[in-house]
Short mmCIF file of C-alpha atoms in Angstrom, two decimals:
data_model
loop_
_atom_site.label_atom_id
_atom_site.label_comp_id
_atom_site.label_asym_id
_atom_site.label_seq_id
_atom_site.Cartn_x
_atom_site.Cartn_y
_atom_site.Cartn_z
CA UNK T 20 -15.32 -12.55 -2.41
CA UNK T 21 -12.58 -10.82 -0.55
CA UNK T 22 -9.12 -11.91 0.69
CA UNK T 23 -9.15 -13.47 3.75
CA UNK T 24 -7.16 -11.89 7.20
CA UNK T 25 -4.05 -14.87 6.63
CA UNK T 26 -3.56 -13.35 3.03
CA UNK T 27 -4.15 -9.58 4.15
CA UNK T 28 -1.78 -9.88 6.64
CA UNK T 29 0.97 -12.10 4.79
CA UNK T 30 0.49 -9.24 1.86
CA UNK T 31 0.67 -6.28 5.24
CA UNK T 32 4.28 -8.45 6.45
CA UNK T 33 6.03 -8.16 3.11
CA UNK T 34 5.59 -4.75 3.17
CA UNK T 35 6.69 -4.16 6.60
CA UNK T 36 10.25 -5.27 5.43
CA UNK T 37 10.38 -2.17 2.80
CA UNK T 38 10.23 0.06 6.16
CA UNK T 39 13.91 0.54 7.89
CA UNK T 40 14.41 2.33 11.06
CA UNK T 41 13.64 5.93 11.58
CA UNK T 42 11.06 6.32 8.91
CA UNK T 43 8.09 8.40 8.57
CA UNK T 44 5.46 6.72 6.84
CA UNK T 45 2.23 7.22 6.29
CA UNK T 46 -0.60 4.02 5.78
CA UNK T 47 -3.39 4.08 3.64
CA UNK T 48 -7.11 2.43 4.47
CA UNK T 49 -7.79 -1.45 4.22
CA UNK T 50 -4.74 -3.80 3.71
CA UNK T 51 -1.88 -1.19 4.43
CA UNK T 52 -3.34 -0.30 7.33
CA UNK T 53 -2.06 -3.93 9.36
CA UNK T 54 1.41 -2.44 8.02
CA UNK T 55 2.10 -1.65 11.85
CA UNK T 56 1.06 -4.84 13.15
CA UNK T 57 4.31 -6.46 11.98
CA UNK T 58 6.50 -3.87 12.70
CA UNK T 59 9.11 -5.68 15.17
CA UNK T 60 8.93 -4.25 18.62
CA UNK T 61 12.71 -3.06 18.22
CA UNK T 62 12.05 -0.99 14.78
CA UNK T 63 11.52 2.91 15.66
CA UNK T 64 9.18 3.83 13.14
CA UNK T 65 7.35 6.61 13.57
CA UNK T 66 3.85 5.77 11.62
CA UNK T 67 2.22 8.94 10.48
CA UNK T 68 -1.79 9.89 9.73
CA UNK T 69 -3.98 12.46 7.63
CA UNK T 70 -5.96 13.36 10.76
CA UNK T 71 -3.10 14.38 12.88
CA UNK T 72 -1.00 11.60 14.64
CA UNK T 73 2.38 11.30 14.06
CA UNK T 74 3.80 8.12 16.07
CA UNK T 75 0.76 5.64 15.57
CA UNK T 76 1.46 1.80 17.07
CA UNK T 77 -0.04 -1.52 16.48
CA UNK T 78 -3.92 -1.87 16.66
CA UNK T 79 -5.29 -2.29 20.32
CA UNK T 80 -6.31 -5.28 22.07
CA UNK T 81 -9.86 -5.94 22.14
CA UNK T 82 -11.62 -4.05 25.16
CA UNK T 83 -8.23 -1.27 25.41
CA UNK T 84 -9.24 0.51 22.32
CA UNK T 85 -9.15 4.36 23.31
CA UNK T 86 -11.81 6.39 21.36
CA UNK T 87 -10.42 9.57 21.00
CA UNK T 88 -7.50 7.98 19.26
CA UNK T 89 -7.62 7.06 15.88
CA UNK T 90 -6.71 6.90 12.28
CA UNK T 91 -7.51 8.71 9.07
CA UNK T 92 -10.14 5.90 8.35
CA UNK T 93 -11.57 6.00 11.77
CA UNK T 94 -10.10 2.72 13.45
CA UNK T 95 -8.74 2.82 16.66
CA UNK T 96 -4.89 2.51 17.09
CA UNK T 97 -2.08 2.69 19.70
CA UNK T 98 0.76 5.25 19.86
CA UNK T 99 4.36 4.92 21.05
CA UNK T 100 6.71 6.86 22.93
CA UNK T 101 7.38 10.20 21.40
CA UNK T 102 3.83 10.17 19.55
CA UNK T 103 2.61 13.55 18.69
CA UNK T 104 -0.99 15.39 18.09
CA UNK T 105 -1.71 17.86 15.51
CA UNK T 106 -3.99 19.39 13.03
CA UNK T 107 -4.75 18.70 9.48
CA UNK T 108 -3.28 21.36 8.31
CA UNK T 109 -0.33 20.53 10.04
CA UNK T 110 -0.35 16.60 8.98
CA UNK T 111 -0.81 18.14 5.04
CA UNK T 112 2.04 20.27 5.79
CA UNK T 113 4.22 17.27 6.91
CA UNK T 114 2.86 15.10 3.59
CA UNK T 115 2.90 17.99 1.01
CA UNK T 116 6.35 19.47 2.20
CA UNK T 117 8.07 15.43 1.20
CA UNK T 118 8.71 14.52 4.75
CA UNK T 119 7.05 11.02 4.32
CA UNK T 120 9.80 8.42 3.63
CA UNK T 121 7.16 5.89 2.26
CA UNK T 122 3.38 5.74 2.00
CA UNK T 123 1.48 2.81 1.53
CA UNK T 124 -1.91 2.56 -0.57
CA UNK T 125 -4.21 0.17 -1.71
CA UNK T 126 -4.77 0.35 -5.28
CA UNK T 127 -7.61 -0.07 -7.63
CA UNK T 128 -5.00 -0.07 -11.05
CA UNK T 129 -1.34 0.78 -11.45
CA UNK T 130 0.06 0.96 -15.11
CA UNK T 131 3.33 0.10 -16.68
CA UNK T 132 4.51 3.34 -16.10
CA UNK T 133 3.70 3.47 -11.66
CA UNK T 134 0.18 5.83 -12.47
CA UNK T 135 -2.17 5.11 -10.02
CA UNK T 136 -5.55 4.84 -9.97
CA UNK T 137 -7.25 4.20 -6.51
CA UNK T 138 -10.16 6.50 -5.74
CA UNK T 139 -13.10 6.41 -7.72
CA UNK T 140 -14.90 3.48 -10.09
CA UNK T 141 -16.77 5.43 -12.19
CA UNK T 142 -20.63 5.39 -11.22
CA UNK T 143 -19.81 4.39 -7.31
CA UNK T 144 -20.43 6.77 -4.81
CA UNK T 145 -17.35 8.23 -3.15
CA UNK T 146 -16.39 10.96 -0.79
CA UNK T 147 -13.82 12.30 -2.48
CA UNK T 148 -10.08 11.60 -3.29
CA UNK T 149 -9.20 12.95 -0.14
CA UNK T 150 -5.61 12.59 0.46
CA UNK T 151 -4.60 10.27 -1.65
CA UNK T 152 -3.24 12.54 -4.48
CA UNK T 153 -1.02 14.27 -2.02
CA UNK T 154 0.60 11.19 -0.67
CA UNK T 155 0.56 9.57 -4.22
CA UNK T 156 2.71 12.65 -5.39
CA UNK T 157 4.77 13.75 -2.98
CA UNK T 158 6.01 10.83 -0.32
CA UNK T 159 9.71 9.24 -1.61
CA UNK T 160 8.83 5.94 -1.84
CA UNK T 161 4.86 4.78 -2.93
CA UNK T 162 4.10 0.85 -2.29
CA UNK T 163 0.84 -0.17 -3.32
CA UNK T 164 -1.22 -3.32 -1.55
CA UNK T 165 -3.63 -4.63 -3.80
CA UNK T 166 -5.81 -8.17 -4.75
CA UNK T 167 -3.69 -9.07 -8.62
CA UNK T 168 -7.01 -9.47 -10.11
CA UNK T 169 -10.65 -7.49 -10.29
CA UNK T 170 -13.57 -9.50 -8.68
CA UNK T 171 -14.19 -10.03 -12.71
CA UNK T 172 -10.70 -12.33 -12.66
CA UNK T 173 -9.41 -9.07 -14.89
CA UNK T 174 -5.81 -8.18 -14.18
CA UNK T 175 -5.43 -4.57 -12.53
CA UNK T 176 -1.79 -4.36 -13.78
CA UNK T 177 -2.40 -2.78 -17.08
CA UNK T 178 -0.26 -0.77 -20.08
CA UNK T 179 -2.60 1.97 -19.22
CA UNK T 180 -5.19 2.88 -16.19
CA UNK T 181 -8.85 2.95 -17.25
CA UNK T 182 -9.61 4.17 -14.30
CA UNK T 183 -9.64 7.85 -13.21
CA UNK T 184 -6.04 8.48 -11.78
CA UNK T 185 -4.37 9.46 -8.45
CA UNK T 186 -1.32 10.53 -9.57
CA UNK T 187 0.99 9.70 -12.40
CA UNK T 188 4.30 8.07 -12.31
CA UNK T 189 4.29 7.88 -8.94
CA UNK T 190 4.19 3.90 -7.74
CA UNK T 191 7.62 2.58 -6.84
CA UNK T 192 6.83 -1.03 -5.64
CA UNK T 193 3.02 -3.36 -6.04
CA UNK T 194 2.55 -6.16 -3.64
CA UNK T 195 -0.42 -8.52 -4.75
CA UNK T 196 -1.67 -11.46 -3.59
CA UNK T 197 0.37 -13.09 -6.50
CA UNK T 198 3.50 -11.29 -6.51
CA UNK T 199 5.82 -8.19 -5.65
CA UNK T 200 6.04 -5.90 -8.76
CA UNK T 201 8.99 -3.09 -8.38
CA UNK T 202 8.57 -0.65 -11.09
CA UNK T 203 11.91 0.51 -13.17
CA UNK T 204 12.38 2.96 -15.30
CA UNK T 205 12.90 0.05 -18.35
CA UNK T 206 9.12 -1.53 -17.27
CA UNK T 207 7.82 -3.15 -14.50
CA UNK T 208 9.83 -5.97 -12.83
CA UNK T 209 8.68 -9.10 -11.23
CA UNK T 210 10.98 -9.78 -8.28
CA UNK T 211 9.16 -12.32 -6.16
CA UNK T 212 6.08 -14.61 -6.49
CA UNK T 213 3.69 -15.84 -3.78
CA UNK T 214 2.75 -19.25 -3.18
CA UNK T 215 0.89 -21.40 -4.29
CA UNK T 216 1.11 -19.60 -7.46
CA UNK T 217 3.89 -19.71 -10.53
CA UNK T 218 5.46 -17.08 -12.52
CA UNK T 219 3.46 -18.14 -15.43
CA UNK T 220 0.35 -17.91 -13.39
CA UNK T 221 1.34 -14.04 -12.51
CA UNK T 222 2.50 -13.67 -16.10
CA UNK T 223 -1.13 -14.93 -16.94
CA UNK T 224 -2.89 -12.36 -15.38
CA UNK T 225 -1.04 -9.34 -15.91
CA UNK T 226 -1.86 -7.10 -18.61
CA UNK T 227 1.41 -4.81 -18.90
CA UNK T 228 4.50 -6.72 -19.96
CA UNK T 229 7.07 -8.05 -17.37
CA UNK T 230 10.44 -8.67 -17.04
CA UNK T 231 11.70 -11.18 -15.05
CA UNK T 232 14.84 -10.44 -12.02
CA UNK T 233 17.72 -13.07 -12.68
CA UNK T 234 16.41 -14.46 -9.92
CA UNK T 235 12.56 -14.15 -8.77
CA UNK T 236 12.17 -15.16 -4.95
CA UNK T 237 9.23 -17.59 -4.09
CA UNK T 238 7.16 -16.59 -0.94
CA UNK T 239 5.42 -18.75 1.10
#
């Protein structure tokens, strides 16, 4: 079973606060992509996609969707003042050259070390890893949104990724359903735990070893 919209949102809102005015980011498909949605109205952000928008805005009312105007996973979205249309070519330039400030991804695994995996399960039919290498290596800041646990109840924070990888030491910061995971160069470190469940209960089901911030923030 998935996670319903309260949790995917609560998980999109505690990212949100990573994002500080006058960034470029760029939003992945699935949870990151309600990132804008809680974006206070005052913030210039400038919210940035694969398939050439740069200045992307909350998701459209019901009924005022336009159709030409979309993002890299096909939904509809708003723009703000100053938004701007390009190529692909153009919107890999912008990703590829480091101008993204922070990206946001869903994740499949992340190791110990910040390697990603998040593109393929071996066996499942995919398109492709289409951008997600290049935003995986090359934006300044990677936050990953992901469940804590497979559908198994297996923990996806691991010493190591079984999974084909994205891109190696690359994940700054993991947001769960369970918890907010910053990764350090000394391990990964728990910082902040969501209710209704305990550090023990995040300890539980986490495969790679964690160290605990003097003091780790419960969020309700």
């Amino acid at each position: 079973m998935g996670m319903g919209v309260e949790l995917r949102n609560r998980m999109a809102r505690r990212a949100a606060k990573e994002i500080e005015p006058g960034m470029i980011v760029n939003l992945g498909i699935g949870i990151p992509s309600l990132v804008s949605n809680h974006i206070p109205k005052d913030l210039h952000v400038m919210f940035q996609a694969e398939n050439g928008v740069l200045g992307m805005g909350e998701s459209p009312e019901e009924g005022e969707e336009n159709p030409m105007l979309c993002n890299a996973a096909g939904f509809p979205v708003s723009i703000v003042p100053g938004a701007s249309y390009f190529d692909s070519a153009t919107a890999f330039g912008i990703i590829r050259s480091g101008n993204l400030d922070i990206t946001i991804l869903g994740g499949l695994e992340v190791s110990e070390q910040g390697n990603l995996a998040n593109w393929i399960v071996p066996r499942k039919r995919v398109p492709g890893i289409g951008g997600a290498m290049e935003l995986a290596q090359k934006a300044k800041k990677v936050i990953v949104l992901m469940s804590h646990v497979n559908k198994q109840g297996e923990p996806k924070i691991l010493p190591e990724c079984e999974l084909p990888l994205t891109a190696k030491a690359c994940v700054n910061l993991v947001i769960t359903d369970r918890a907010v995971i910053e990764v350090t160069k000394e391990g990964l470190l728990l910082k902040e735990v969501m209710t209704p469940y305990t550090v023990d209960d995040v300890i539980k089901h986490t495969a790679a070893p964690l160290q605990l911030s003097d003091q780790v923030i419960t969020l309700s």
